Short mmCIF file of C-alpha atoms in Angstrom, two decimals:
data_model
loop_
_atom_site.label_atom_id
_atom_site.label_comp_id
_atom_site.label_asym_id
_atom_site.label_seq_id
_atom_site.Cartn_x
_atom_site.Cartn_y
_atom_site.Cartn_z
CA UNK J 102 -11.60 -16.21 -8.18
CA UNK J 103 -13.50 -13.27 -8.39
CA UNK J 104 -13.98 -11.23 -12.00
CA UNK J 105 -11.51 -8.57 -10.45
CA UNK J 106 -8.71 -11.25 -10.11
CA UNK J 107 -8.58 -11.07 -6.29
CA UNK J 108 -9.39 -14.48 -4.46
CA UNK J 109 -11.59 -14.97 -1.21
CA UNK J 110 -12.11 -17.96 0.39
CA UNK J 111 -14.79 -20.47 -0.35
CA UNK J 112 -18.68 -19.33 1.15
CA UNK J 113 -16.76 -16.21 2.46
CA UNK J 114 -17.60 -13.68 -0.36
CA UNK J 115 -17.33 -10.46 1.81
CA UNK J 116 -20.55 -8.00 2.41
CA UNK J 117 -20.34 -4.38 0.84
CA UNK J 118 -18.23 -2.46 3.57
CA UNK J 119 -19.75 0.23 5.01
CA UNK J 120 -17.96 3.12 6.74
CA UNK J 121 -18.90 3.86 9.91
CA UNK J 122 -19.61 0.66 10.87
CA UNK J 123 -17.64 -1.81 13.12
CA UNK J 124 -16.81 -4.88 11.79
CA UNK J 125 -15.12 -7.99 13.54
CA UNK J 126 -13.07 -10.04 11.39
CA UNK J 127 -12.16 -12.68 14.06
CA UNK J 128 -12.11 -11.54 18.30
CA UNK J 129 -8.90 -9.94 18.06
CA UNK J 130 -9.14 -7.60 14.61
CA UNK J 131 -11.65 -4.98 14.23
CA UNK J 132 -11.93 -3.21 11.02
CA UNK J 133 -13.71 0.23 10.81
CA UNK J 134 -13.63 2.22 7.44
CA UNK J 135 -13.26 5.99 7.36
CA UNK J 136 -15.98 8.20 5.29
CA UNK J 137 -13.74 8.81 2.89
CA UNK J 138 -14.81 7.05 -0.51
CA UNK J 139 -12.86 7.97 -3.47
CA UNK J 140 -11.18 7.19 -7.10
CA UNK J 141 -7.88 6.50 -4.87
CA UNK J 142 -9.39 5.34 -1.23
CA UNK J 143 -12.10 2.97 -2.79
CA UNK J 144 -14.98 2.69 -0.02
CA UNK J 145 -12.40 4.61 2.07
CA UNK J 146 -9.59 3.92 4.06
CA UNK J 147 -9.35 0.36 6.62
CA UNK J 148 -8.54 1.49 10.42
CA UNK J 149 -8.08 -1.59 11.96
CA UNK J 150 -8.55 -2.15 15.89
CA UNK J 151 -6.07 -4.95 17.02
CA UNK J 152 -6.54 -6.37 20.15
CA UNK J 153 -8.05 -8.26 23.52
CA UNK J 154 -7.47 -6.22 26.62
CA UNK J 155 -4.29 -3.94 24.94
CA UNK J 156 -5.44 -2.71 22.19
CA UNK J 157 -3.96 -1.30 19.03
CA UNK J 158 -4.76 0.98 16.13
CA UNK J 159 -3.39 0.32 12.72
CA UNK J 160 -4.15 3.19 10.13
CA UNK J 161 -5.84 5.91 12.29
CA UNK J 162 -7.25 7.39 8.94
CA UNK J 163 -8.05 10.76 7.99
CA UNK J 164 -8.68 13.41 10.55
CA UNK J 165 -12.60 13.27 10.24
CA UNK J 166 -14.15 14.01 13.46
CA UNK J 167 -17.08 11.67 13.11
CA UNK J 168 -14.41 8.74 12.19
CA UNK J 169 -12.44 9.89 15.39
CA UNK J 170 -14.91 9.66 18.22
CA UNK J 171 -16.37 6.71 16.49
CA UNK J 172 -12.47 5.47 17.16
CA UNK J 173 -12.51 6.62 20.55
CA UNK J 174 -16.14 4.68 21.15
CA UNK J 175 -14.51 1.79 19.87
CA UNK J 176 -11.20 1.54 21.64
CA UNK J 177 -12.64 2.90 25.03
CA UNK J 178 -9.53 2.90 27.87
CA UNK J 179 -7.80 -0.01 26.12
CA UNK J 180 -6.05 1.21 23.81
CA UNK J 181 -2.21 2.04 24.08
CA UNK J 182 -0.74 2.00 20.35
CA UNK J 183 -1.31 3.96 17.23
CA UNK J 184 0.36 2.26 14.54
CA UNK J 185 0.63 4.04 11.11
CA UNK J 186 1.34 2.24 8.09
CA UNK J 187 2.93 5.51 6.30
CA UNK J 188 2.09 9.16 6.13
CA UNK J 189 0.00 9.96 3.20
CA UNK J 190 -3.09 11.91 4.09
CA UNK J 191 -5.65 9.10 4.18
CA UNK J 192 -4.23 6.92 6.53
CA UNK J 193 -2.19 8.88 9.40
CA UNK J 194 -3.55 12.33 10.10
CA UNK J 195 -6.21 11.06 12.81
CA UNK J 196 -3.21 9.60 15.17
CA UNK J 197 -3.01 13.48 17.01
CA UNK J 198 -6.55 13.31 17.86
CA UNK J 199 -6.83 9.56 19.01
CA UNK J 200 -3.79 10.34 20.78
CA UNK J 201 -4.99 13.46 22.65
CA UNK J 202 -8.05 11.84 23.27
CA UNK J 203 -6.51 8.12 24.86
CA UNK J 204 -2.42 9.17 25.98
CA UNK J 205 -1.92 5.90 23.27
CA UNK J 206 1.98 6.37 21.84
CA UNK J 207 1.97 7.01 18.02
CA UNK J 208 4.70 4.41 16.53
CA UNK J 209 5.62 4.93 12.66
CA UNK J 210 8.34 6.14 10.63
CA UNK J 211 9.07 9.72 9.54
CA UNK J 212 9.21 10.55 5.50
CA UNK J 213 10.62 13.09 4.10
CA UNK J 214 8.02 15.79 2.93
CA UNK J 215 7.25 15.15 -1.18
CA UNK J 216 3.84 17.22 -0.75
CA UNK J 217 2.34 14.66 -0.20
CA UNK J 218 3.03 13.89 3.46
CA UNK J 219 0.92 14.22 6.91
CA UNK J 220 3.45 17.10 7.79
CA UNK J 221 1.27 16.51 11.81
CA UNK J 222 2.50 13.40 12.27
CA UNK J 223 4.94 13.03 15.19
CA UNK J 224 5.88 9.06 15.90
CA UNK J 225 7.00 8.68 20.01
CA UNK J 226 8.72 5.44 18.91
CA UNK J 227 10.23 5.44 15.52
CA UNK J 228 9.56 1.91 14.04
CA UNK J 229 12.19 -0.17 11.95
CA UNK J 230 11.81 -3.55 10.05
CA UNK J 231 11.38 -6.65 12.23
CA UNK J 232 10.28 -4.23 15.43
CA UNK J 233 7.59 -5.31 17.60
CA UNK J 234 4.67 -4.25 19.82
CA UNK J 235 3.66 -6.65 22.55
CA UNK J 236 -0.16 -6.61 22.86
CA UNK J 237 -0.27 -9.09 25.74
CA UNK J 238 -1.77 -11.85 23.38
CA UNK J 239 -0.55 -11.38 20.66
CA UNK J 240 2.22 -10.02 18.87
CA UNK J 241 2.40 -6.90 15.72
CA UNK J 242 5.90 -6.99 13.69
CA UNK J 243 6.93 -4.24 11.46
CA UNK J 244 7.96 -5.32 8.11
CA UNK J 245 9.00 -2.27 5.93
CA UNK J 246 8.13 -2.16 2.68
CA UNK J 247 8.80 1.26 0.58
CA UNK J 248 7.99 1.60 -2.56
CA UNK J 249 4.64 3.24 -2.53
CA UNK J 250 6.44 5.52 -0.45
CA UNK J 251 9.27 5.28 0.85
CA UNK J 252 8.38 5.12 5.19
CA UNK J 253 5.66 2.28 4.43
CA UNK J 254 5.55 -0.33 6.99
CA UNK J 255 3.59 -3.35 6.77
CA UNK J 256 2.24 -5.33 10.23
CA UNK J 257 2.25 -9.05 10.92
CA UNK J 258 0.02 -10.05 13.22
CA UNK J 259 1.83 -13.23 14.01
CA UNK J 260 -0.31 -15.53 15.99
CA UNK J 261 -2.57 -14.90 12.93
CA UNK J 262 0.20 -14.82 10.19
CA UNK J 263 -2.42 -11.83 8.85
CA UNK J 264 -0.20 -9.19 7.50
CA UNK J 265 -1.73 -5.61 7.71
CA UNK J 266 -0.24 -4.07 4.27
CA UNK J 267 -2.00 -0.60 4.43
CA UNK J 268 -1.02 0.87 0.66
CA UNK J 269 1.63 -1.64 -0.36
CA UNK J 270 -1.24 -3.51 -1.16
CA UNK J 271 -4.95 -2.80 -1.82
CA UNK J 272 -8.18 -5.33 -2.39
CA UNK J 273 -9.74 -4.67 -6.03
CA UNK J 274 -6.43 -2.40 -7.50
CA UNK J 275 -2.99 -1.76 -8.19
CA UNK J 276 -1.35 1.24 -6.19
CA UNK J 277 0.00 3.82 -7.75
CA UNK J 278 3.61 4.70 -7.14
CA UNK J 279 4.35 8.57 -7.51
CA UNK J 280 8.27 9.47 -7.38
CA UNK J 281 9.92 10.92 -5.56
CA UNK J 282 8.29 9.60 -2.99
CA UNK J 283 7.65 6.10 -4.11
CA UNK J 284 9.95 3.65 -6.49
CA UNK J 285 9.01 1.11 -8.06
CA UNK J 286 12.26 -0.66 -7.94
CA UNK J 287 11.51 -0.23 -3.95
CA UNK J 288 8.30 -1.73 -4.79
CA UNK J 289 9.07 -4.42 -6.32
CA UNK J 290 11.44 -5.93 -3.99
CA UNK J 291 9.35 -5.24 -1.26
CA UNK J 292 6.73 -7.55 -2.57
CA UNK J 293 9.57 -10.49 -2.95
CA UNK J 294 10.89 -9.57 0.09
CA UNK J 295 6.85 -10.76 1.72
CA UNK J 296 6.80 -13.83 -0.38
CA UNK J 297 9.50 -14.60 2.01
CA UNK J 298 7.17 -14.61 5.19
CA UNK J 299 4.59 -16.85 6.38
CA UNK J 300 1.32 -14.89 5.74
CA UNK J 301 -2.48 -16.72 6.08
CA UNK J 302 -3.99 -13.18 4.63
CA UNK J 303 -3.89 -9.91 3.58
CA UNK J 304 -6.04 -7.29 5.50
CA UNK J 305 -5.08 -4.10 3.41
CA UNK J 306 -5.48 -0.40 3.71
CA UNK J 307 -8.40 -0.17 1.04
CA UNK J 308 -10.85 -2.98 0.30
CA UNK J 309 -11.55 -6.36 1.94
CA UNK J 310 -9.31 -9.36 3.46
CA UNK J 311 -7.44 -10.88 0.87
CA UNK J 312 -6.46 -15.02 0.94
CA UNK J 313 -4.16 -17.13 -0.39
CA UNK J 314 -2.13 -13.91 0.12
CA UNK J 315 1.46 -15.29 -1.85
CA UNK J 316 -0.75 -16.24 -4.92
CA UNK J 317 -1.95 -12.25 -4.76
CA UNK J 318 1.64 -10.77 -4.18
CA UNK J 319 3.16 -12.87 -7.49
CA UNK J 320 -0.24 -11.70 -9.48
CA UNK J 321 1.25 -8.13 -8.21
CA UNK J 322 4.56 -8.64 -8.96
CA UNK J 323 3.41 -10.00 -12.57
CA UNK J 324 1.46 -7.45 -13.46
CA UNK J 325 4.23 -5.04 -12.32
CA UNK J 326 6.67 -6.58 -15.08
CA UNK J 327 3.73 -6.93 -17.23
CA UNK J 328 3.58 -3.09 -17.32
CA UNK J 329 7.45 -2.23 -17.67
CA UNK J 330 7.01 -4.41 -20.66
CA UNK J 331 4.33 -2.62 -22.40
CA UNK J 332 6.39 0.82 -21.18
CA UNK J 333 9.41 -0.37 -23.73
CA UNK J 334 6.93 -1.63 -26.16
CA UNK J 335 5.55 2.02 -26.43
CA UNK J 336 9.20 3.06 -28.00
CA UNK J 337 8.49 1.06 -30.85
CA UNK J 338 5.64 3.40 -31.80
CA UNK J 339 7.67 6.68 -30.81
CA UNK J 340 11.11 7.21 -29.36
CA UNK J 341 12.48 9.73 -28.24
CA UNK J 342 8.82 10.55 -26.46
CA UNK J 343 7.42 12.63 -23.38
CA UNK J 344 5.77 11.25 -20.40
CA UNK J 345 2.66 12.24 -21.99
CA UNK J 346 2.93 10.47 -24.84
CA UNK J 347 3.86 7.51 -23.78
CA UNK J 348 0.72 7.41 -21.46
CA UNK J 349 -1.94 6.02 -23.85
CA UNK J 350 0.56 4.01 -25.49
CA UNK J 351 1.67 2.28 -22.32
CA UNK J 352 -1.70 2.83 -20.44
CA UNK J 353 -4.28 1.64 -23.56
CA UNK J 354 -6.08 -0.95 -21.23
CA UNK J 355 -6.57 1.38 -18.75
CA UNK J 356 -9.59 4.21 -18.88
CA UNK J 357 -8.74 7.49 -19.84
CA UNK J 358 -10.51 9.04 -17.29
CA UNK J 359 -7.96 7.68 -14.80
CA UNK J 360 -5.10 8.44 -17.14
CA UNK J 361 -3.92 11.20 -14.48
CA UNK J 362 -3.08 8.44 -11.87
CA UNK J 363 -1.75 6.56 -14.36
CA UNK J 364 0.95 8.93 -15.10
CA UNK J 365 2.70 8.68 -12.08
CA UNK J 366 3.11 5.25 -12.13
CA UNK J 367 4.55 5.65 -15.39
CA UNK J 368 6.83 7.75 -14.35
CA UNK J 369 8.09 5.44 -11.80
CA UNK J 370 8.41 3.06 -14.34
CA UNK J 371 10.49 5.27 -16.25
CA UNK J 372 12.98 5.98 -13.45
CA UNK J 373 13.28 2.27 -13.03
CA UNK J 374 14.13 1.57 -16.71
CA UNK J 375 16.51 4.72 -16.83
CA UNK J 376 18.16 3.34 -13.21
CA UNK J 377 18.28 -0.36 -14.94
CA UNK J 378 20.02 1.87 -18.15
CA UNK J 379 17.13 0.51 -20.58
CA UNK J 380 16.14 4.03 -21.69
CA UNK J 381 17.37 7.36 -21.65
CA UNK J 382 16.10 10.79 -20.98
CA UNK J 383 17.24 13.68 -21.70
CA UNK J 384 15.14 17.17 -21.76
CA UNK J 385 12.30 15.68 -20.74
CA UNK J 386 12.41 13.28 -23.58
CA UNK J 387 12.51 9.87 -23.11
CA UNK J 388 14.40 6.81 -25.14
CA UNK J 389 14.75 3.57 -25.26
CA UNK J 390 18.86 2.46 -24.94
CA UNK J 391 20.68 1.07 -27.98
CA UNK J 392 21.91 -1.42 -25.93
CA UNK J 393 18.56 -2.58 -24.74
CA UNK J 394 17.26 -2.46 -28.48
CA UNK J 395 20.81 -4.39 -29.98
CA UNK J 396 20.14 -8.22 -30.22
CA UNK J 397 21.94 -10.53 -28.19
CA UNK J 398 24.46 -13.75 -29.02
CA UNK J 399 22.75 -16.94 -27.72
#
């Protein structure tokens, strides 16, 4: 177990990735990171080449020139799918260019536009859960999974059982969920809803391959509840409270710098409470219910 709580396998501990560079994780998945390092992207955002003779892209990336051609060097005349996990800016904007550049059909689903949306991105097959691409050998099937936003798809590879989870989940941190666009009561399910599924790894969006990949989703899904319990905790030292306050209340563990990011998940937290009527809001104020605080007959 590494100090970060994420597992690898035994003598596997993964190099420092570097992006630019091409890096085979077994002969049919490719993994090339974007130049696109950040507080939210990590050492930038996992394209992932899929593939013997048909080839497919999961995650174009960014629109980053360099990142593109090196894309287009990579895939050569093989490849005929661009898959897109979801639309947020660091992970679909690229799929015009690849596509203009290779005639490969853009698959994904459409979101509605929260601001934070690739507003370019035009799917030529509109994906749904349990869809699949035929890549000859092998086999990608959409799972969707909103939450971090609400047109997220996963991909199982299936010959592979390696699941291609592009935000839903990330090597070395949590994701942030920002309404409207993301729930976390969307989230939430969606991560019981892969405990369900056969799944040898986890080859996310951000970060390295992840094993013993159920182990991983339940640490998530812990965590999660972990959180929404420190949320109600917060009342205790103020209620009725704003968003803001409640941050370094509910967010002490967490450094302030990041505090900003923080917030939105928060705030999903919040609507899930006030949909699961365990607070109360009203003028921007936020409470927790009576009924939630009364004691119960046992």
């Amino acid at each position: 177990v590494l100090s970060n709580g994420f597992y690898q396998p035994l003598n596997a501990i993964p190099e420092k990735i570097i992006p630019g560079v091409v890096t085979e994780l077994n002969p049919q998945v490719r993994r090339l990171t974007a130049p696109n390092p950040g507080v939210m992207t990590g050492a930038g955002t996992n394209t992932y080449i899929v593939g013997e003779r048909i080839l497919a892209v999961i995650d174009p990336g960014p629109a980053i020139d360099a990142h593109v051609q090196r894309l287009i060097d990579a895939v050569g005349d093989r490849l005929r799918w661009i898959l897109c996990t979801h639309t947020h800016l660091d992970h679909s904007p690229a799929a015009r260019a690849l596509q203009h550049a290779t005639g490969a059909q853009v698959l994904g689903m459409r979101a509605a536009d929260d601001g934070r949306q690739d507003t370019t991105f035009a799917p030529d097959r509109v994906l749904r859960d349990n869809d699949t691409v035929d890549l000859g050998h092998c086999v990608l099937r959409a799972v969707h999974t909103p939450g971090h936003v609400a047109n997220h798809l996963c991909y199982l590879l299936e010959q592979q059982q390696l699941l291609f989870t592009g935000d839903h989940i990330m090597q070395g941190s949590t994701v942030v969920i920002t309404p409207p666009g993301g729930d976390m009561s969307d989230y939430l399910a969606s991560l019981e809803k892969l405990l369900r599924i056969d799944i040898a790894e986890l080859a996310p969006g951000h970060g390295h391959v992840i094993a013993h990949p159920h182990e991983e989703i339940r640490r998530l899904i812990a965590h999660r509840l972990k959180r929404e319990q420190k949320v109600l905790d917060a009342f205790a030292k103020k209620n009725p409270a704003t968003l803001d306050e409640l941050l370094p209340l509910a967010y002490d563990d967490v450094p302030e710098k990041i505090h900003h990011v923080a917030r939105r998940s928060l705030h999903a937290h919040l609507l899930k409470l006030l949909r699961d009527s365990r607070v109360t809001e009203s003028a921007g104020y936020w409470s927790r219910s009576l009924s939630d605080l009364a004691p119960t007959n046992s």
